[in-house]
Tab-separated table of C-alpha atoms and ligand atoms in Angstrom:
chain	number	residue	atom	x	y	z
A	1299	MET	CA	-16.052	13.045	-1.706
A	1300	ALA	CA	-14.839	10.706	-4.433
A	1301	ALA	CA	-12.480	12.089	-7.020
A	1302	ASP	CA	-13.769	11.892	-10.604
A	1303	GLY	CA	-11.534	8.914	-11.238
A	1304	LEU	CA	-13.505	6.971	-8.616
A	1305	ARG	CA	-16.931	7.620	-10.197
A	1306	THR	CA	-18.832	4.414	-10.959
A	1307	ASP	CA	-22.493	3.623	-11.740
A	1308	LYS	CA	-23.114	1.909	-8.421
A	1309	ILE	CA	-21.555	1.780	-4.964
A	1310	TRP	CA	-21.976	-1.059	-2.472
A	1311	MET	CA	-23.324	0.554	0.711
A	1312	ASP	CA	-24.822	-0.948	3.854
A	1313	GLY	CA	-25.379	-4.315	2.217
A	1314	GLY	CA	-26.642	-3.343	-1.244
A	1315	LEU	CA	-25.728	-1.595	-4.485
A	1316	VAL	CA	-26.989	1.985	-4.721
A	1317	PRO	CA	-26.626	4.570	-7.525
A	1318	TYR	CA	-23.434	6.656	-7.169
A	1319	ASP	CA	-25.291	9.884	-6.293
A	1320	GLN	CA	-27.331	8.216	-3.555
A	1321	ALA	CA	-24.348	6.740	-1.687
A	1322	ASN	CA	-24.353	9.470	0.975
A	1323	VAL	CA	-23.646	9.608	4.710
A	1324	HIS	CA	-25.146	11.904	7.323
A	1325	ILE	CA	-23.388	15.219	8.087
A	1326	LEU	CA	-23.018	14.171	11.755
A	1327	THR	CA	-21.219	10.948	10.850
A	1328	HIS	CA	-18.637	10.202	13.544
A	1329	SER	CA	-15.940	9.219	11.031
A	1330	LEU	CA	-16.251	12.552	9.255
A	1331	HIS	CA	-15.764	14.584	12.445
A	1332	TYR	CA	-13.177	12.519	14.262
A	1333	GLY	CA	-11.479	10.644	11.440
A	1334	LEU	CA	-12.179	7.242	12.986
A	1335	ALA	CA	-12.753	5.116	9.913
A	1336	VAL	CA	-11.117	2.059	8.408
A	1337	PHE	CA	-10.765	1.416	4.704
A	1338	GLU	CA	-8.956	-0.497	1.980
A	1339	GLY	CA	-7.914	0.324	-1.569
A	1340	MET	CA	-7.874	-2.670	-3.900
A	1341	ARG	CA	-7.203	-3.136	-7.588
A	1342	CYS	CA	-8.834	-5.434	-10.097
A	1343	TYR	CA	-6.881	-6.667	-13.141
A	1344	LYS	CA	-7.935	-8.483	-16.273
A	1345	GLY	CA	-6.028	-11.764	-16.525
A	1346	ALA	CA	-4.588	-13.544	-19.537
A	1347	ASP	CA	-7.759	-15.664	-19.740
A	1348	GLY	CA	-10.013	-12.577	-19.891
A	1349	ARG	CA	-11.394	-12.970	-16.348
A	1350	SER	CA	-11.094	-10.154	-13.803
A	1351	ALA	CA	-9.478	-10.711	-10.410
A	1352	ILE	CA	-8.873	-8.551	-7.358
A	1353	PHE	CA	-5.182	-8.744	-6.496
A	1354	ARG	CA	-4.975	-10.375	-3.038
A	1355	GLY	CA	-8.624	-9.588	-2.306
A	1356	ARG	CA	-8.764	-11.862	0.734
A	1357	GLU	CA	-5.678	-10.257	2.295
A	1358	HIS	CA	-7.130	-6.765	1.825
A	1359	ILE	CA	-10.409	-7.757	3.477
A	1360	ARG	CA	-8.516	-9.462	6.297
A	1361	ARG	CA	-6.536	-6.247	6.943
A	1362	LEU	CA	-9.810	-4.279	6.903
A	1363	PHE	CA	-11.117	-6.535	9.668
A	1364	ASP	CA	-7.794	-6.314	11.546
A	1365	SER	CA	-7.989	-2.496	11.360
A	1366	ALA	CA	-11.564	-2.530	12.698
A	1367	HIS	CA	-10.607	-4.932	15.494
A	1368	ILE	CA	-7.649	-2.753	16.568
A	1369	VAL	CA	-9.913	0.295	17.018
A	1370	GLU	CA	-12.787	-1.757	18.527
A	1371	MET	CA	-15.139	-1.096	15.620
A	1372	PRO	CA	-17.760	-3.821	15.087
A	1373	LEU	CA	-18.334	-4.660	11.407
A	1374	PRO	CA	-21.853	-5.841	10.554
A	1375	PHE	CA	-20.666	-8.008	7.643
A	1376	SER	CA	-18.530	-11.125	7.348
A	1377	GLN	CA	-15.276	-11.057	5.341
A	1378	GLU	CA	-16.929	-13.302	2.742
A	1379	GLU	CA	-19.944	-10.946	2.406
A	1380	ILE	CA	-17.656	-7.997	1.745
A	1381	LEU	CA	-15.545	-9.950	-0.765
A	1382	LYS	CA	-18.671	-10.995	-2.641
A	1383	ALA	CA	-20.143	-7.449	-2.832
A	1384	SER	CA	-19.159	-5.491	-6.039
A	1385	SER	CA	-15.730	-4.253	-6.331
A	1386	PHE	CA	-15.217	-1.787	-4.338
A	1387	THR	CA	7.483	12.337	10.492
A	1388	ARG	CA	5.136	9.022	10.711
A	1389	TYR	CA	3.431	9.212	14.047
A	1390	HIS	CA	4.813	7.184	16.926
A	1391	HIS	CA	3.233	3.781	17.324
A	1392	ASN	CA	2.187	4.716	20.845
A	1393	SER	CA	0.113	7.552	19.388
A	1394	LEU	CA	-1.523	5.747	16.489
A	1395	PRO	CA	-1.271	2.077	15.540
A	1396	PRO	CA	0.623	1.841	12.230
A	1397	ASN	CA	-0.655	-1.660	11.546
A	1398	ALA	CA	-4.236	-0.430	11.148
A	1399	LYS	CA	-5.314	1.256	7.950
A	1400	LEU	CA	-7.210	4.139	9.537
A	1401	SER	CA	-8.463	7.285	7.837
A	1402	GLY	CA	-7.343	9.917	10.365
A	1403	PRO	CA	-3.581	9.258	10.145
A	1404	TYR	CA	-3.681	9.958	6.416
A	1405	VAL	CA	-3.652	13.662	7.245
A	1406	ASN	CA	-0.004	12.997	8.113
A	1407	SER	CA	0.529	11.429	4.673
A	1408	ILE	CA	-1.312	14.224	2.887
A	1409	LEU	CA	0.774	16.945	4.517
A	1410	ALA	CA	4.005	15.092	3.702
A	1411	GLY	CA	2.836	14.690	0.092
A	1412	TYR	CA	2.035	18.403	-0.220
A	1413	GLU	CA	5.497	19.293	1.058
A	1414	ALA	CA	7.247	16.849	-1.294
A	1415	ARG	CA	5.355	18.125	-4.343
A	1416	ARG	CA	6.003	21.746	-3.378
A	1417	HIS	CA	9.695	20.878	-3.640
A	1418	GLY	CA	9.307	19.306	-7.053
A	1419	TYR	CA	9.105	15.655	-6.023
A	1420	ASP	CA	6.416	13.098	-6.810
A	1421	GLU	CA	6.216	11.434	-3.413
A	1422	ALA	CA	7.274	11.818	0.220
A	1423	LEU	CA	9.437	9.418	2.202
A	1424	LEU	CA	8.497	9.606	5.877
A	1425	LEU	CA	10.962	8.976	8.689
A	1426	ASP	CA	9.865	7.519	12.024
A	1427	VAL	CA	10.151	9.540	15.237
A	1428	THR	CA	13.733	8.378	15.738
A	1429	GLY	CA	14.761	9.419	12.235
A	1430	PHE	CA	14.810	6.028	10.545
A	1431	VAL	CA	13.065	5.494	7.224
A	1432	ALA	CA	9.444	4.402	7.721
A	1433	GLU	CA	7.520	4.399	4.423
A	1434	GLY	CA	6.084	6.563	1.665
A	1435	SER	CA	2.832	8.462	2.139
A	1436	GLY	CA	0.935	5.498	0.715
A	1437	GLU	CA	3.653	2.964	-0.096
A	1438	ASN	CA	6.193	0.728	1.584
A	1439	PHE	CA	9.847	1.246	0.773
A	1440	PHE	CA	12.768	-0.957	-0.290
A	1441	ILE	CA	16.456	-0.306	-1.002
A	1442	VAL	CA	19.059	-2.496	-2.714
A	1443	ARG	CA	22.807	-2.381	-2.112
A	1444	ASP	CA	25.329	-4.984	-3.174
A	1445	GLY	CA	22.541	-7.375	-4.072
A	1446	VAL	CA	20.888	-7.277	-0.610
A	1447	ILE	CA	17.455	-5.771	-0.207
A	1448	ARG	CA	16.354	-3.949	2.912
A	1449	THR	CA	12.893	-2.792	3.926
A	1450	PRO	CA	11.950	-1.197	7.278
A	1451	PRO	CA	10.196	-3.451	9.820
A	1452	LEU	CA	6.536	-2.753	10.544
A	1453	THR	CA	7.168	-0.566	13.590
A	1454	SER	CA	6.091	2.630	11.810
A	1455	SER	CA	4.559	1.456	8.582
A	1456	LEU	CA	1.518	-0.320	7.256
A	1457	PRO	CA	1.790	-4.072	6.613
A	1458	GLY	CA	1.454	-3.571	2.875
A	1459	ILE	CA	-0.025	-6.407	0.895
A	1460	THR	CA	2.209	-5.457	-2.037
A	1461	ARG	CA	5.191	-5.429	0.358
A	1462	ALA	CA	4.386	-8.978	1.475
A	1463	SER	CA	3.967	-10.028	-2.167
A	1464	VAL	CA	7.308	-8.498	-3.154
A	1465	ILE	CA	9.066	-10.183	-0.210
A	1466	LYS	CA	7.674	-13.538	-1.389
A	1467	ILE	CA	8.731	-12.838	-4.987
A	1468	LEU	CA	12.263	-11.921	-3.826
A	1469	ASP	CA	12.382	-15.054	-1.729
A	1470	ASP	CA	11.406	-17.142	-4.760
A	1471	LEU	CA	14.091	-15.351	-6.803
A	1472	LYS	CA	16.602	-16.285	-4.059
A	1473	ILE	CA	17.424	-12.610	-3.548
A	1474	PRO	CA	18.069	-11.963	0.172
A	1475	VAL	CA	15.740	-9.446	1.787
A	1476	VAL	CA	16.056	-8.222	5.373
A	1477	GLU	CA	13.615	-6.213	7.478
A	1478	GLN	CA	15.851	-3.678	9.199
A	1479	LEU	CA	15.819	-0.047	10.267
A	1480	PHE	CA	18.048	2.230	8.184
A	1481	PRO	CA	18.617	5.996	8.099
A	1482	ARG	CA	18.016	8.273	5.128
A	1483	ASP	CA	21.681	8.330	4.091
A	1484	ALA	CA	21.469	4.583	3.432
A	1485	VAL	CA	18.970	5.545	0.738
A	1486	TYR	CA	21.348	8.141	-0.755
A	1487	ILE	CA	24.014	5.469	-1.271
A	1488	ALA	CA	21.710	2.648	-2.323
A	1489	ASP	CA	22.206	1.072	-5.757
A	1490	GLU	CA	18.426	0.935	-6.275
A	1491	ALA	CA	15.250	1.930	-4.420
A	1492	PHE	CA	11.588	1.260	-5.043
A	1493	MET	CA	8.190	1.772	-3.455
A	1494	THR	CA	5.347	-0.737	-3.285
A	1495	GLY	CA	1.602	-0.305	-2.906
A	1496	THR	CA	-1.749	-1.166	-4.413
A	1497	ALA	CA	-1.823	2.105	-6.335
A	1498	ALA	CA	1.942	2.413	-6.927
A	1499	GLU	CA	2.433	-1.314	-7.696
A	1500	VAL	CA	6.279	-1.443	-7.809
A	1501	THR	CA	7.598	2.039	-8.581
A	1502	PRO	CA	11.327	2.762	-8.932
A	1503	VAL	CA	12.734	5.756	-7.030
A	1504	ARG	CA	15.502	7.629	-8.787
A	1505	GLU	CA	16.242	10.504	-6.406
A	1506	LEU	CA	15.884	11.506	-2.739
A	1507	ASP	CA	16.729	14.913	-1.235
A	1508	ASP	CA	18.530	15.960	-4.456
A	1509	ARG	CA	20.770	12.861	-4.330
A	1510	GLN	CA	20.582	10.531	-7.307
A	1511	ILE	CA	20.077	6.906	-6.291
A	1512	GLY	CA	22.379	4.512	-8.158
A	1513	GLU	CA	22.307	5.283	-11.839
A	1514	GLY	CA	19.092	7.297	-11.487
A	1515	LYS	CA	17.044	4.752	-13.415
A	1516	PRO	CA	15.357	1.426	-12.563
A	1517	GLY	CA	18.089	-1.065	-11.649
A	1518	PRO	CA	18.155	-4.779	-12.534
A	1519	ILE	CA	16.585	-6.050	-9.298
A	1520	THR	CA	13.821	-3.446	-9.399
A	1521	ARG	CA	13.096	-4.327	-13.032
A	1522	LYS	CA	13.012	-8.041	-12.236
A	1523	VAL	CA	10.620	-7.521	-9.316
A	1524	MET	CA	8.393	-5.310	-11.505
A	1525	GLU	CA	8.328	-7.976	-14.215
A	1526	VAL	CA	7.399	-10.866	-11.902
A	1527	PHE	CA	4.881	-8.728	-10.022
A	1528	GLN	CA	3.144	-7.719	-13.279
A	1529	ALA	CA	3.007	-11.375	-14.323
A	1530	ALA	CA	1.467	-12.245	-10.949
A	1531	LEU	CA	-1.097	-9.423	-11.199
A	1532	HIS	CA	-2.271	-10.534	-14.625
A	1533	GLY	CA	-2.390	-14.252	-13.876
A	1534	ARG	CA	0.632	-15.080	-16.031
A	1535	ASP	CA	2.605	-16.767	-13.242
A	1536	SER	CA	0.929	-19.844	-11.798
A	1537	ARG	CA	3.075	-19.669	-8.635
A	1538	TYR	CA	1.001	-16.724	-7.529
A	1539	SER	CA	-2.438	-17.718	-8.823
A	1540	SER	CA	-3.791	-17.989	-5.247
A	1541	TRP	CA	-3.302	-14.214	-4.956
A	1542	LEU	CA	-6.079	-13.599	-7.488
A	1543	TYR	CA	-9.676	-13.392	-6.337
A	1544	TYR	CA	-11.787	-13.850	-9.481
A	1545	VAL	CA	-14.887	-11.716	-9.719
B	487	PMP	N1	1.727	2.407	3.552
B	487	PMP	C1	0.656	3.219	3.564
B	487	PMP	C2	0.628	4.335	4.548
B	487	PMP	C3	-0.414	3.021	2.677
B	487	PMP	O1	-1.477	3.832	2.687
B	487	PMP	C4	-0.343	1.974	1.736
B	487	PMP	C5	-1.471	1.767	0.737
B	487	PMP	N2	-2.485	0.938	1.245
B	487	PMP	C6	0.789	1.136	1.754
B	487	PMP	C7	1.813	1.383	2.661
B	487	PMP	C8	0.909	-0.042	0.812
B	487	PMP	O2	-0.003	-1.049	1.201
B	487	PMP	P1	-0.650	-2.027	0.113
B	487	PMP	O3	0.467	-2.670	-0.602
B	487	PMP	O4	-1.443	-2.982	0.921
B	487	PMP	O5	-1.486	-1.171	-0.790
């Protein structure tokens, strides 16, 4: 059931727009019982010129189709049809494919989030089955130390569209970024840490397991990435204009 924040007048369903209250599925729906569903969360921003654009809309729809392909789910629409409709301990990769954005595995994220909040934190950082940092419950993760940025490879985390955007931004800023496994103590001694995701955008992390990270406030690289990313989102940086899908 949609949270109140998700309430809209209409929902695009099975090829057409229907009133919010009529967008229902049958009680015996397979996805409901077995958790086999694929989905995307996307955000739409108003640009400097007043037009609205979905941030990296095409990439989100592509990942939706990749997710469906991985679990052998036929989709009755083309990527273009969907784009044009209205806006709308991590498991081991041998158990569930981390590169697909599936519904069922989110139970893992939800439980980790509950535990983190019970201990007074805002978000969970999940480790992979070998104890290396994987990702947040709904975000990818980056650390900075001595000017070098590290983010875990995609062995136990979702190929985040924000992650890919941030890697490109860092590349353009000539700040070295490496995809590498690292343990949780590398986070304790990092100068800066931040999470990335469609909902989180670029969010600084100031503390993990009661250890303050760096100075406990957004560091210079995090702030720079946040600034460029915001400019990209709102169409203020022409280098990234192809990331905006105008609606
Ligand atoms: N990891 C997980 C588990 C997620 O659910 C999300 C949110 N989609 C992300 C990372 C970040 O991905 P994106 O930047 O594409 O939103």
